[in-house]
XYZ file of C-alpha atoms in Angstrom:
622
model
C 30.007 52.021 -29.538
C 32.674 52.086 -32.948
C 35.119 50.072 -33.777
C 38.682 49.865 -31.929
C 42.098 50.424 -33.821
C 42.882 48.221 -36.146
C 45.167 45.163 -34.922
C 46.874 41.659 -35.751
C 44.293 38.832 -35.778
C 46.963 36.553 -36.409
C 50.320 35.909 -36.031
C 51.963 36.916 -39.171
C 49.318 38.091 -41.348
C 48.338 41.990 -41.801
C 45.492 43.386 -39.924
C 42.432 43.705 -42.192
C 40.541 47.039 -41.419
C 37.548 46.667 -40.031
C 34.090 46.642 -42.854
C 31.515 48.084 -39.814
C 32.096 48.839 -36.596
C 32.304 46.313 -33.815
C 29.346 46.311 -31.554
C 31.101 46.495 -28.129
C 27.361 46.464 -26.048
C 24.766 48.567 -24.843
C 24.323 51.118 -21.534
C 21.719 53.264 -20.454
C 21.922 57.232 -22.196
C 22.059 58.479 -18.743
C 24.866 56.409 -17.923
C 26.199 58.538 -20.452
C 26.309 61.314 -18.655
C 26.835 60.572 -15.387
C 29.173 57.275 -15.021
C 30.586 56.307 -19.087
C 31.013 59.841 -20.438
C 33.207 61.167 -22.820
C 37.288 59.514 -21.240
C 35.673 57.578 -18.813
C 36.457 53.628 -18.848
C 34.032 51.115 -19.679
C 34.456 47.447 -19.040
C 33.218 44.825 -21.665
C 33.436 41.239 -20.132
C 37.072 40.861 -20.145
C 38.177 43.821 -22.060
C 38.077 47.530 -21.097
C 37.649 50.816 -23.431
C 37.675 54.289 -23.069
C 33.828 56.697 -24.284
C 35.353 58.736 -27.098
C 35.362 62.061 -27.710
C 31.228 63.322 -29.047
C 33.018 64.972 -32.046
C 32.871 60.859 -32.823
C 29.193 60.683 -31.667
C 26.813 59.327 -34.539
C 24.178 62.360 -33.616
C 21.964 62.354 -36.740
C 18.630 60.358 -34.871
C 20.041 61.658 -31.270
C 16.891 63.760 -29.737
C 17.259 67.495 -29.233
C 17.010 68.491 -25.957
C 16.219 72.591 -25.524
C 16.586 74.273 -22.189
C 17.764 77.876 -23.573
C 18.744 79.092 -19.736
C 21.450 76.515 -19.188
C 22.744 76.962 -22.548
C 23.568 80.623 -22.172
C 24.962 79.199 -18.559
C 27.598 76.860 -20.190
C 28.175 78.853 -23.989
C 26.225 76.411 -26.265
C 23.396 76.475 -28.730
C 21.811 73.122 -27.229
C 21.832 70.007 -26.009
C 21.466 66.180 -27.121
C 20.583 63.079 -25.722
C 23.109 60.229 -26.572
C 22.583 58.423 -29.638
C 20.345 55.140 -29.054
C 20.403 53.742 -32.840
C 18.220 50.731 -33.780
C 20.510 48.021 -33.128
C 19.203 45.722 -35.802
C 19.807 48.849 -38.358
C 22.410 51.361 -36.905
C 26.333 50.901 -37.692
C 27.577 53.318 -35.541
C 26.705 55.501 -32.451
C 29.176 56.272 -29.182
C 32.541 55.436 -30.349
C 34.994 53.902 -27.967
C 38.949 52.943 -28.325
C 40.861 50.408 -26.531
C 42.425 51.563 -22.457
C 44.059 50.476 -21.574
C 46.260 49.592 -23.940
C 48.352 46.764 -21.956
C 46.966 43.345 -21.111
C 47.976 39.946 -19.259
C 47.523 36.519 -19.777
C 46.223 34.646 -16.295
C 48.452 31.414 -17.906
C 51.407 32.179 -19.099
C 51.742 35.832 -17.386
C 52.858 37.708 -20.499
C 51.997 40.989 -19.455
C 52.214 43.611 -23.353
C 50.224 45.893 -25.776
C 46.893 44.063 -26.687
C 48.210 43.830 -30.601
C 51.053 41.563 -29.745
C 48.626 39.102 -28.520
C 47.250 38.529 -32.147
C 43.817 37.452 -30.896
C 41.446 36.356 -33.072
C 38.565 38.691 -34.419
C 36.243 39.958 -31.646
C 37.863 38.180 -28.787
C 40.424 39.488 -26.640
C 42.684 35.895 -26.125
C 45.953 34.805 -25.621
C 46.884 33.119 -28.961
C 49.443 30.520 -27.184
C 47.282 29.567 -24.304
C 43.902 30.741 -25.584
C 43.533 32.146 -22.443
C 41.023 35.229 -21.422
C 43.417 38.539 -21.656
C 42.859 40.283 -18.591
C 43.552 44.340 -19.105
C 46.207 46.288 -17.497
C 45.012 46.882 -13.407
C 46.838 50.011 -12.993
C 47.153 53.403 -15.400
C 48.441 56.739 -14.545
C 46.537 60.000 -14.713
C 47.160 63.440 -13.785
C 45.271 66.552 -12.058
C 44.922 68.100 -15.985
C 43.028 65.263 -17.098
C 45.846 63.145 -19.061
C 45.630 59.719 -19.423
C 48.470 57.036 -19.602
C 49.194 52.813 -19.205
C 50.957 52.385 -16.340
C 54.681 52.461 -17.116
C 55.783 48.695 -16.268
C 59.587 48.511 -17.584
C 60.232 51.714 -16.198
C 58.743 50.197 -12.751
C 60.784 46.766 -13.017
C 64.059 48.109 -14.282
C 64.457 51.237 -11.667
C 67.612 52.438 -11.809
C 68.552 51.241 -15.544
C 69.673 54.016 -17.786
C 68.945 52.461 -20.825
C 65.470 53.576 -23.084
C 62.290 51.801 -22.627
C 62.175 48.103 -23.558
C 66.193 48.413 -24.659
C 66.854 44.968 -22.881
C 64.716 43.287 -25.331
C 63.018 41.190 -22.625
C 59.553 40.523 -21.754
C 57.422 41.360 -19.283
C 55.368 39.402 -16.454
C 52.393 40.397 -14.638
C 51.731 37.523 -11.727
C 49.445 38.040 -8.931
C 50.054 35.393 -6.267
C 46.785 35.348 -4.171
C 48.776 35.309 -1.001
C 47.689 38.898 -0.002
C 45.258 41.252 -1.247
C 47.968 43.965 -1.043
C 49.651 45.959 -3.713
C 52.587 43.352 -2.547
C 51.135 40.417 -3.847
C 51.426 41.971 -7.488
C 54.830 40.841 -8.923
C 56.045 42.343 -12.357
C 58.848 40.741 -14.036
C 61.451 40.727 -16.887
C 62.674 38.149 -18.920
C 66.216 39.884 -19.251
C 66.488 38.505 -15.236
C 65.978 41.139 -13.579
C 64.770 41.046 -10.335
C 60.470 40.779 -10.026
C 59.123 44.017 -8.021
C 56.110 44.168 -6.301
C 53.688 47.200 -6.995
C 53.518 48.400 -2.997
C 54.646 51.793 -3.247
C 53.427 52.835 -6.732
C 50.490 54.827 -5.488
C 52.563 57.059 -3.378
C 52.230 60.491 -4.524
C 56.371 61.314 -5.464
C 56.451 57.404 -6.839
C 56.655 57.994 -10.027
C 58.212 61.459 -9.847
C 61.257 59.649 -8.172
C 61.823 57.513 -11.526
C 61.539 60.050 -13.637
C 58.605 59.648 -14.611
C 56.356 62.307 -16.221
C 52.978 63.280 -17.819
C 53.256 62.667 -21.469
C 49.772 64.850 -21.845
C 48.209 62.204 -23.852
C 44.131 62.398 -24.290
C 43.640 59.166 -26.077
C 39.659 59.449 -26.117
C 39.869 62.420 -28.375
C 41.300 61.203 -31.920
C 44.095 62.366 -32.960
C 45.163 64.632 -30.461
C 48.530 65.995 -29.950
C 49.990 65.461 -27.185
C 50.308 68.190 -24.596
C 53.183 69.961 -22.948
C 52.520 69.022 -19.212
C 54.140 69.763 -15.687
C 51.752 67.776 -13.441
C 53.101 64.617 -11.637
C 51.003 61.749 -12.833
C 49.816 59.609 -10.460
C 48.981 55.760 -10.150
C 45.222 54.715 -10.343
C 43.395 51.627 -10.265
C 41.627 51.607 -13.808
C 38.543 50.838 -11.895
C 38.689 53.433 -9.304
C 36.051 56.747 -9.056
C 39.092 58.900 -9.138
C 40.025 58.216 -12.905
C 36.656 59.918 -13.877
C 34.392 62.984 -12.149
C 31.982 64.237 -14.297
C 31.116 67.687 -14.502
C 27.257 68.293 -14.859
C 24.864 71.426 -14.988
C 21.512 71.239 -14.607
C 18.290 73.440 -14.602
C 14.560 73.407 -14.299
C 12.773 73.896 -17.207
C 10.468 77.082 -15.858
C 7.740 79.667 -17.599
C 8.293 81.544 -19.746
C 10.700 79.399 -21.401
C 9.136 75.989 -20.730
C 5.728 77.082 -22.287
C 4.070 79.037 -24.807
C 5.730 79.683 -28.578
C 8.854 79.589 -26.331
C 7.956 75.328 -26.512
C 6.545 75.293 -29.741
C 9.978 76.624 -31.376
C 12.008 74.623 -29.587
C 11.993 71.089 -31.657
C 12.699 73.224 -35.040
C 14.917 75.800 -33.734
C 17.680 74.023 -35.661
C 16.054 74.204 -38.856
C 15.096 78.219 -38.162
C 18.047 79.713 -36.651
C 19.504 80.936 -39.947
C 16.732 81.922 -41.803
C 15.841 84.939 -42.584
C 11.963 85.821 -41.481
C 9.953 85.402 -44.378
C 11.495 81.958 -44.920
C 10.770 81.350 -41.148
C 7.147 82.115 -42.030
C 7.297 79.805 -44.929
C 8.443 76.995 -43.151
C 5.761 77.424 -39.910
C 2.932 77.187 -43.213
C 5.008 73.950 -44.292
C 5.173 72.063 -41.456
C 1.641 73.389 -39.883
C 3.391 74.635 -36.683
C 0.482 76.298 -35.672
C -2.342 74.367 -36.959
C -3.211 73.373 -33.127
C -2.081 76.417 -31.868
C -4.206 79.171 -33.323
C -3.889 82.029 -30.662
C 0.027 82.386 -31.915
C 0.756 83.967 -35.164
C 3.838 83.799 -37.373
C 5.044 86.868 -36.557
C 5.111 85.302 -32.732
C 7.695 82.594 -34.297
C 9.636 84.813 -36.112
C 10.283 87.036 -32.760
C 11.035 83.928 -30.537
C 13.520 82.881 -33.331
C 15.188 85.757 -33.124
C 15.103 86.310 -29.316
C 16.926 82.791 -29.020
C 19.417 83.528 -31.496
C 20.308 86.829 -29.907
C 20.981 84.636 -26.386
C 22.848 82.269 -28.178
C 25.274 84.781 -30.349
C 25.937 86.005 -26.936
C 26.992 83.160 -25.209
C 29.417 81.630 -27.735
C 31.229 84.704 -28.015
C 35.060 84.561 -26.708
C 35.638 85.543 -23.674
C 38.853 85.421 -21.149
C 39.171 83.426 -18.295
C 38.366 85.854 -15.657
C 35.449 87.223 -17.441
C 34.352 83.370 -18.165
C 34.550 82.695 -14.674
C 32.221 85.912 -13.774
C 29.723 84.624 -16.095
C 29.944 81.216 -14.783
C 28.783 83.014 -11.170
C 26.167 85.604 -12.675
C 24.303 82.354 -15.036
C 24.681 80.353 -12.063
C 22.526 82.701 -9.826
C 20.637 83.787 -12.832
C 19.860 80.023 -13.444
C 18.671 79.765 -9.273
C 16.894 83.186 -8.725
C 14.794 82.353 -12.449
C 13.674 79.472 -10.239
C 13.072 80.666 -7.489
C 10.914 83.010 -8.660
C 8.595 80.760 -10.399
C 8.828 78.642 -7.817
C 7.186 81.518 -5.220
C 4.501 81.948 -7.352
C 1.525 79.512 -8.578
C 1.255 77.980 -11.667
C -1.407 76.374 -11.587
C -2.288 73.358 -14.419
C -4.356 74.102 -17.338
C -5.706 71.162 -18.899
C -5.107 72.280 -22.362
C -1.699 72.437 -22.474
C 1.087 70.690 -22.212
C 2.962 71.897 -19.040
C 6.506 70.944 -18.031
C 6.251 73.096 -14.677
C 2.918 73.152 -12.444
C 3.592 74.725 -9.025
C 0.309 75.390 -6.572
C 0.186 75.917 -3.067
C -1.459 73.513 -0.322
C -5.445 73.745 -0.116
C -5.079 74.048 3.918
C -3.597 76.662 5.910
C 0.342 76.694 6.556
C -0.510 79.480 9.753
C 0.861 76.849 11.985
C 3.869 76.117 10.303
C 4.184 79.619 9.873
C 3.889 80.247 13.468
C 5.605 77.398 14.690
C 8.596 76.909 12.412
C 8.970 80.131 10.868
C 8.208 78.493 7.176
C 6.627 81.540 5.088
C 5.690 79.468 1.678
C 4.657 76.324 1.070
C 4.643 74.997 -2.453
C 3.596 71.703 -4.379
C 5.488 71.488 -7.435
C 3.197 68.775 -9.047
C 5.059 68.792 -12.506
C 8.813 69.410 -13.050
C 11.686 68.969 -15.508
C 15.113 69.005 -15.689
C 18.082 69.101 -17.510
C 21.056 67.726 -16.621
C 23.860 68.305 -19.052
C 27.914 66.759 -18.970
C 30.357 69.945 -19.603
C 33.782 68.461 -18.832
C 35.301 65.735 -16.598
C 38.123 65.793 -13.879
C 40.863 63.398 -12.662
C 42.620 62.296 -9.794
C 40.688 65.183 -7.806
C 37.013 65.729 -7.554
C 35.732 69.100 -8.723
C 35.979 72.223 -7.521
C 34.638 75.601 -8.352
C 38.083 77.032 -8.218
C 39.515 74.418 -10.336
C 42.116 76.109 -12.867
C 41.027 76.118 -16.389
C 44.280 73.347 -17.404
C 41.899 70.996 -15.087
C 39.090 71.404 -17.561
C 39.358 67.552 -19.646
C 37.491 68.389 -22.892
C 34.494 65.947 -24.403
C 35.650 67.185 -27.618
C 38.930 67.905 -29.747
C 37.127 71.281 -30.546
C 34.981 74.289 -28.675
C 31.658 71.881 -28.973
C 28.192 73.716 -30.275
C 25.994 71.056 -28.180
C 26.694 69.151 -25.228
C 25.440 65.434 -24.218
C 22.292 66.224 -21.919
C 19.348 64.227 -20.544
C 15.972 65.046 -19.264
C 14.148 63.794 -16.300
C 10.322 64.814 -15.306
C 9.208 64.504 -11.373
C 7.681 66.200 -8.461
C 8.564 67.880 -5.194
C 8.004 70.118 -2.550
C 9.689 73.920 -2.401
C 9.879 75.130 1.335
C 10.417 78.894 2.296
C 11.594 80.533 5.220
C 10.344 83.775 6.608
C 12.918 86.447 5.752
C 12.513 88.493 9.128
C 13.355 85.954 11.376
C 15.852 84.439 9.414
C 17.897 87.494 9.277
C 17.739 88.003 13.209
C 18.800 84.194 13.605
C 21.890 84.322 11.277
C 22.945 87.167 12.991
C 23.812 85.229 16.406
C 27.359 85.495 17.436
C 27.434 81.828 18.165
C 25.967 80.570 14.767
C 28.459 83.114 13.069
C 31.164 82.157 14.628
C 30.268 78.062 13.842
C 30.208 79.582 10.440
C 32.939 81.200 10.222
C 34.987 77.982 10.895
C 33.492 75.965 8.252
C 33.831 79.232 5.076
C 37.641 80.080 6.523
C 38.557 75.874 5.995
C 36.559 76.351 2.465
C 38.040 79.260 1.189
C 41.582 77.452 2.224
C 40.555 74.610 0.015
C 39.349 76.425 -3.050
C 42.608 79.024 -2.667
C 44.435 75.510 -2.615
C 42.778 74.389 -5.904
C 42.744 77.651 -7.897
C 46.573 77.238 -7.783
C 48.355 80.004 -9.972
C 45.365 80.326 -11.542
C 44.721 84.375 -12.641
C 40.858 83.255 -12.331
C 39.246 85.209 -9.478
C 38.656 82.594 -6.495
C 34.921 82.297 -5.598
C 33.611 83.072 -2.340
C 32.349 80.116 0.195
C 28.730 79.847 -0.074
C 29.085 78.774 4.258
C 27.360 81.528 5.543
C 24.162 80.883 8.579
C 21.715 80.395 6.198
C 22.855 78.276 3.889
C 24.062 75.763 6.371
C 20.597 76.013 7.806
C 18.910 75.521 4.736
C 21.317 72.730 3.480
C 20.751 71.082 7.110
C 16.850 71.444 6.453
C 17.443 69.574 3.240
C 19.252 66.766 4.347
C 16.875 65.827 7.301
C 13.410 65.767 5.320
C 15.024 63.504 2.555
C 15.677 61.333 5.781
C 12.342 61.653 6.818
C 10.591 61.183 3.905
C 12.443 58.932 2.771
C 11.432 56.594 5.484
C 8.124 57.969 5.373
C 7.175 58.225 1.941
C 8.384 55.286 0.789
C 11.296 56.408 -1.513
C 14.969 55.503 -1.190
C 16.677 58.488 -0.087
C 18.802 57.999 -3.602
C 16.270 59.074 -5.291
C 15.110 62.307 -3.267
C 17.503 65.481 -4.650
C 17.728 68.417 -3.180
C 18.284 72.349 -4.920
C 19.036 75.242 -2.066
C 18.410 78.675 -2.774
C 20.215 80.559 -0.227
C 20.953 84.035 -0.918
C 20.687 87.546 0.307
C 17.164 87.992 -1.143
C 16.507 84.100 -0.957
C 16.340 81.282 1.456
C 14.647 78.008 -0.055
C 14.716 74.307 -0.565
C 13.065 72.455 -3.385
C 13.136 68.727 -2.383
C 12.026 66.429 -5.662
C 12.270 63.572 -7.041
C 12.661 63.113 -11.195
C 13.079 60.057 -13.443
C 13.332 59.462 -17.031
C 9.482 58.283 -16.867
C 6.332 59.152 -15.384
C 7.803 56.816 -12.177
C 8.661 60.149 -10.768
C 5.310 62.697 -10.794
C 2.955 59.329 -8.679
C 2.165 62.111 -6.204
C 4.354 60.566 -3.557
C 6.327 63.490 -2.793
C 3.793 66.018 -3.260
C 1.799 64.771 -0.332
C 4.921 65.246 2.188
C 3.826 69.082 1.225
C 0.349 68.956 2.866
C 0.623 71.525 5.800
C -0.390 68.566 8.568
C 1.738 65.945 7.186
C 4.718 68.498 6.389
C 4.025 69.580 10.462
C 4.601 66.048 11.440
C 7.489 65.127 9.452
C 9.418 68.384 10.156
C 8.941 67.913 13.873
C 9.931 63.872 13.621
C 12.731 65.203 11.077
C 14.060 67.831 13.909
C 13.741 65.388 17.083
C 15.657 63.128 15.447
C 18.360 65.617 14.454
C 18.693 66.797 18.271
C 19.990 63.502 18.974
C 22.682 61.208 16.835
C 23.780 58.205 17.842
C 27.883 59.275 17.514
C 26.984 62.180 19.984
C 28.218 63.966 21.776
C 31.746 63.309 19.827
C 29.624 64.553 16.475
C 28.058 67.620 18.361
C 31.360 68.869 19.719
C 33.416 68.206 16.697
C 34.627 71.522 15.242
C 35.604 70.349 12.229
C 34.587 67.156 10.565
C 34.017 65.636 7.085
C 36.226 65.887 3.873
C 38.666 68.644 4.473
C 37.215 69.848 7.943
C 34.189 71.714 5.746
C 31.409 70.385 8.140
C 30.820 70.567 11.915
C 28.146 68.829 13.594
C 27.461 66.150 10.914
C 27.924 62.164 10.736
C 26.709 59.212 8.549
C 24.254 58.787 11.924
C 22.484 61.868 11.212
C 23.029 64.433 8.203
C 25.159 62.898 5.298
C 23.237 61.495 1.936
C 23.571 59.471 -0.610
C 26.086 61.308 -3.399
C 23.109 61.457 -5.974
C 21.272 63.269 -3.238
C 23.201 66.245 -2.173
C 24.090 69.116 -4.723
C 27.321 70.022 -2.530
C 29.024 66.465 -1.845
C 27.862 66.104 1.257
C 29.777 69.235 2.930
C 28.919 72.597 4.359
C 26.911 70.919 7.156
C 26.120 72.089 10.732
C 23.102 69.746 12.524
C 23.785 73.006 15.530
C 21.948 75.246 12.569
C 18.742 73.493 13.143
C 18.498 72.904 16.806
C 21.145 74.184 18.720
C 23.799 72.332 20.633
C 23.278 71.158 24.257
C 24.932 74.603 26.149
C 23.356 76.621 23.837
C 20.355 75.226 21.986
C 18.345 78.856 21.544
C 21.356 78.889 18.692
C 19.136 76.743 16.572
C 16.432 78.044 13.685
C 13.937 75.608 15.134
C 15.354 75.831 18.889
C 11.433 76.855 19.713
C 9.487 74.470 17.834
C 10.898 71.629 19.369
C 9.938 73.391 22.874
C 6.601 73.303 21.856
């Protein structure tokens, strides 16, 4: 992390700017994606920062990471991995600044800007009591991703006319342990006014009835105006998971892309993208591209070049926000059906090459399950990669797919080129259903109608979110079968996760559910070889897969909060599941693609007045 602004070290004397940048600590690369990215908040023993923006990044030893298909999806030319310098060597890397910018001291209360302090170089100390600082609890943020301190004077001196700090007093932050309520928090004035507690600031028209609005400040991009903003801001707890929702993409790295000259181009696409093809040639006899790989000729680089730089002129051109938001839907299902295509068919492993996807289907027989549980495909997917790639972050409010463009918080002050991306390699197991007798299942009156419920309380919610928005609001994906095959999901991570021996944290799951598909790929994928020890691929194996989904199913027939969770016709976050508890369905966060909503346990086996309504309704009979 880089240095933070320039301050007093002591009182009286001018702050000397910094020679190299402060080394602030060290966290994981994907922690830099998925919990510190770009304007999230990072503590540091007693102080706290903010990730700046990646136009800050130190990139020039940071990996490249290619996976062309999600770069056409989200408009970029690539992806890196954050920068991990040599910390005996490096002098720079991620860059953070100081948030918030107010602090208290736990002795004499002062509660101001960090600078006024005047601690000494690299600690963050009162310079009276030479007591630990302790930074500002509370900040305010708003739904379009601004960030502000928390506005104390105009708190403590409600109702007073006068501007900000006109009284010329100072201000005390004292917490006095009687409570753990908002009440117990006392801020004060020297000027005598009288201390108020903070109960009450986190009500949503709080600050609205001071007067108080967004200022449209981004302080984790440099520089960067301030914005013209008509949100209400609203009062967070710095450490809260509402001041920061990332917004990831991720795909599978499948043939023809993740093999063949396709691979071999990918580490030197940067150098090859603008040259012209006889200096392409040149540099594959330079660098001996081929020298291992004699069945591809130059002429094979020189097309690949040219095929990627095609994709890529395509999907940084400009587009407006309707036809943005079409292409976000088309990549998306371009992204899925890619997959689930290769996914269908074997790939088998070839033991002279280097393969980032091996797919193969069980040596035994799936007639049974075929038969018995109306699974048409079975597939081991013994080798697989992914990319998982941070586009933008939210505030306040979780993500939505009909969020408004204005909720979009950029990583960067500019349209970025690359994004911050990681890879992780793993295994897992891709279950198919037979398309016949799916289609005469999901068109039951009964399972419609549950249906029905769920996608009317959905579209509600993303109509909600779009706003004014003039980008087209998606459809609800809460049709029959994708509740069934999100239901399937969620109860053979259970399973397997007490049966296979993995936490089900670390068990994902990716649903194909679609007109012309209806699949689940269930995997596992680390940033090491932890993730491909076979463990998964063994749940596959027709006999043990027969077992699991029958243990999986009996156990779903029954939850321990029935029959208040069978009967409930609308449960979860915003009513968008049915039958569906923490007893029976719901996953860990890292588990479930959709937040843990558009669930129906009914889908699977039926409910007790009518259980012919569920998918597997039969199987269990037998």
């Amino acid at each position: 992390m880089g240095p933070v602004p320039p301050r007093t070290r002591r009182r009286g004397l001018p702050s000397a700017p910094a020679r190299t940048a402060r080394k602030l600590g060290e966290i994981r690369r994907a922690q830099l994606i998925t919990t510190y990215g770009v304007g999230a908040m990072i503590a540091v023993e007693n102080e706290s920062f903010l990730i700046r923006g990646i136009e800050s990044w130190d990139i020039s030893e940071a990996p490249f990471i290619s996976e062309p298909r999600l770069a056409r999806q989200l408009g970029v030319s690539g992806f890196r991995m954050p920068p991990a310098p040599d910390p005996d060597s490096a002098r720079d890397g991620v860059r953070a600044v100081r948030f918030p910018e107010m602090y208290s001291c736990p002795h004499c209360h002062q509660l101001q800007p960090f600078r006024k302090f005047n601690s000494r170089l690299g600690r963050a100390e009162c310079s009276t009591c030479q007591e630990s600082l302790v930074p500002s609890r509370f900040v305010i943020a708003c739904t379009h991703g601004h960030l502000e301190d928390f506005p104390y004077w105009k708190w403590v001196h409600r109702g007073n006319r006068t501007g900000s700090g006109a009284c010329g007093g100072q201000l005390t932050f004292q917490s006095d342990g009687s409570t753990a309520s908002l009440r117990a928090v006392l801020i004060g004035c020297s000027c005598g006014v009288e201390r108020v507690s903070m109960e009450g600031s986190f009500r949503r028209q709080a600050l609205r009835d001071l007067g108080i609005r967004c200022g449209g400040r981004r302080p984790w991009l440099k520089d960067a105006p301030a914005e013209t903003c008509q949100e209400p801001p609203r009062t967070l707890q710095r450490g809260s998971s509402s001041v920061w929702f990332p917004v990831m993409h991720s795909a599978l790295s499948i043939p023809p892309w993740s093999q063949g000259v396709a691979k071999l181009v990918a580490p030197f696409y940067d150098a090859l993208k603008d040259e012209d093809p006889a200096s392409i040639k040149s540099y594959v006899r330079i660098v001996k591209l081929l020298r291992h790989h004699p069945h591809y000729t130059e002429d094979d680089v020189v097309a690949e070049v040219a095929r990627r730089r095609a994709a890529d002129t395509a999907a940084t051109e400009p587009v407006d926000d309707t036809e943005a938001a079409k292409r976000a839907v088309d990549y998306r299902r371009e992204l899925y059906e890619g997959e689930y295509r290769s996914l269908s068919k074997p790939h088998p492993e070839v033991a002279a090459e280097e393969q980032e996807f091996v797919c193969e289907p069980p040596t035994s027989s799936i007639d049974t399950l075929r038969s018995s549980h109306g699974l048409a495909q079975v597939m081991l997917v013994k080798r697989l990669r992914e990319v998982r790639a941070l586009q933008s972050f939210r505030r306040v409010e979780e993500p939505s797919p009909a969020d408004s463009p204005m909720r979009e918080a950029a990583i960067s002050s500019e349209k970025p080129r690359w994004l911050p991306a990681f890879e992780v390699s793993g295994e897992g197991v891709f279950v198919r259903l037979d398309q016949d007798r799916l289609r005469v299942w999901e068109e039951q009156p009964a399972q419609v109608h549950r249906a029905a419920r769920i996608r009317q309380n959905h579209e509600k919610l993303l109509s909600a979110r779009a706003g004014d928005s003039e980008r087209p609001v998606p459809p609800s994906p809460a049709t029959p079968r994708f509740l069934l095959l999100h239901a399937l999901a969620h109860v053979l991570i259970n399973e397997w996760s007490l049966d296979g021996g993995y936490p089900a944290a670390s068990l994902r799951e990716r649903l194909y559910s679609d007109e012309d598909m209806a699949g689940v790929l269930i995997y596992t994928a680390t940033s090491d070889s932890a993730g491909s020890l076979g463990g998964v691929v063994a749940q596959g194996e027709p006999d043990r897969l027969a077992t699991s989904l029958r243990t999986a199913l009996l156990r779903a027939s029954w939850c321990s909060n029935d029959p208040l969770c069978m009967e409930s016709e609308a449960s979860g976050a915003d009513s968008l599941n049915m039958a569906a508890c923490h007893a029976c369905l719901l996953l860990p966060e890292t588990s479930c693609e959709n937040n843990n909503i558009l669930l129906d346990r009914a889908a699977l086996v039926g409910t007790p007045e009518d259980p012919s309504m569920g998918f597997f309704s039969k199987a269990l009979r037998t």
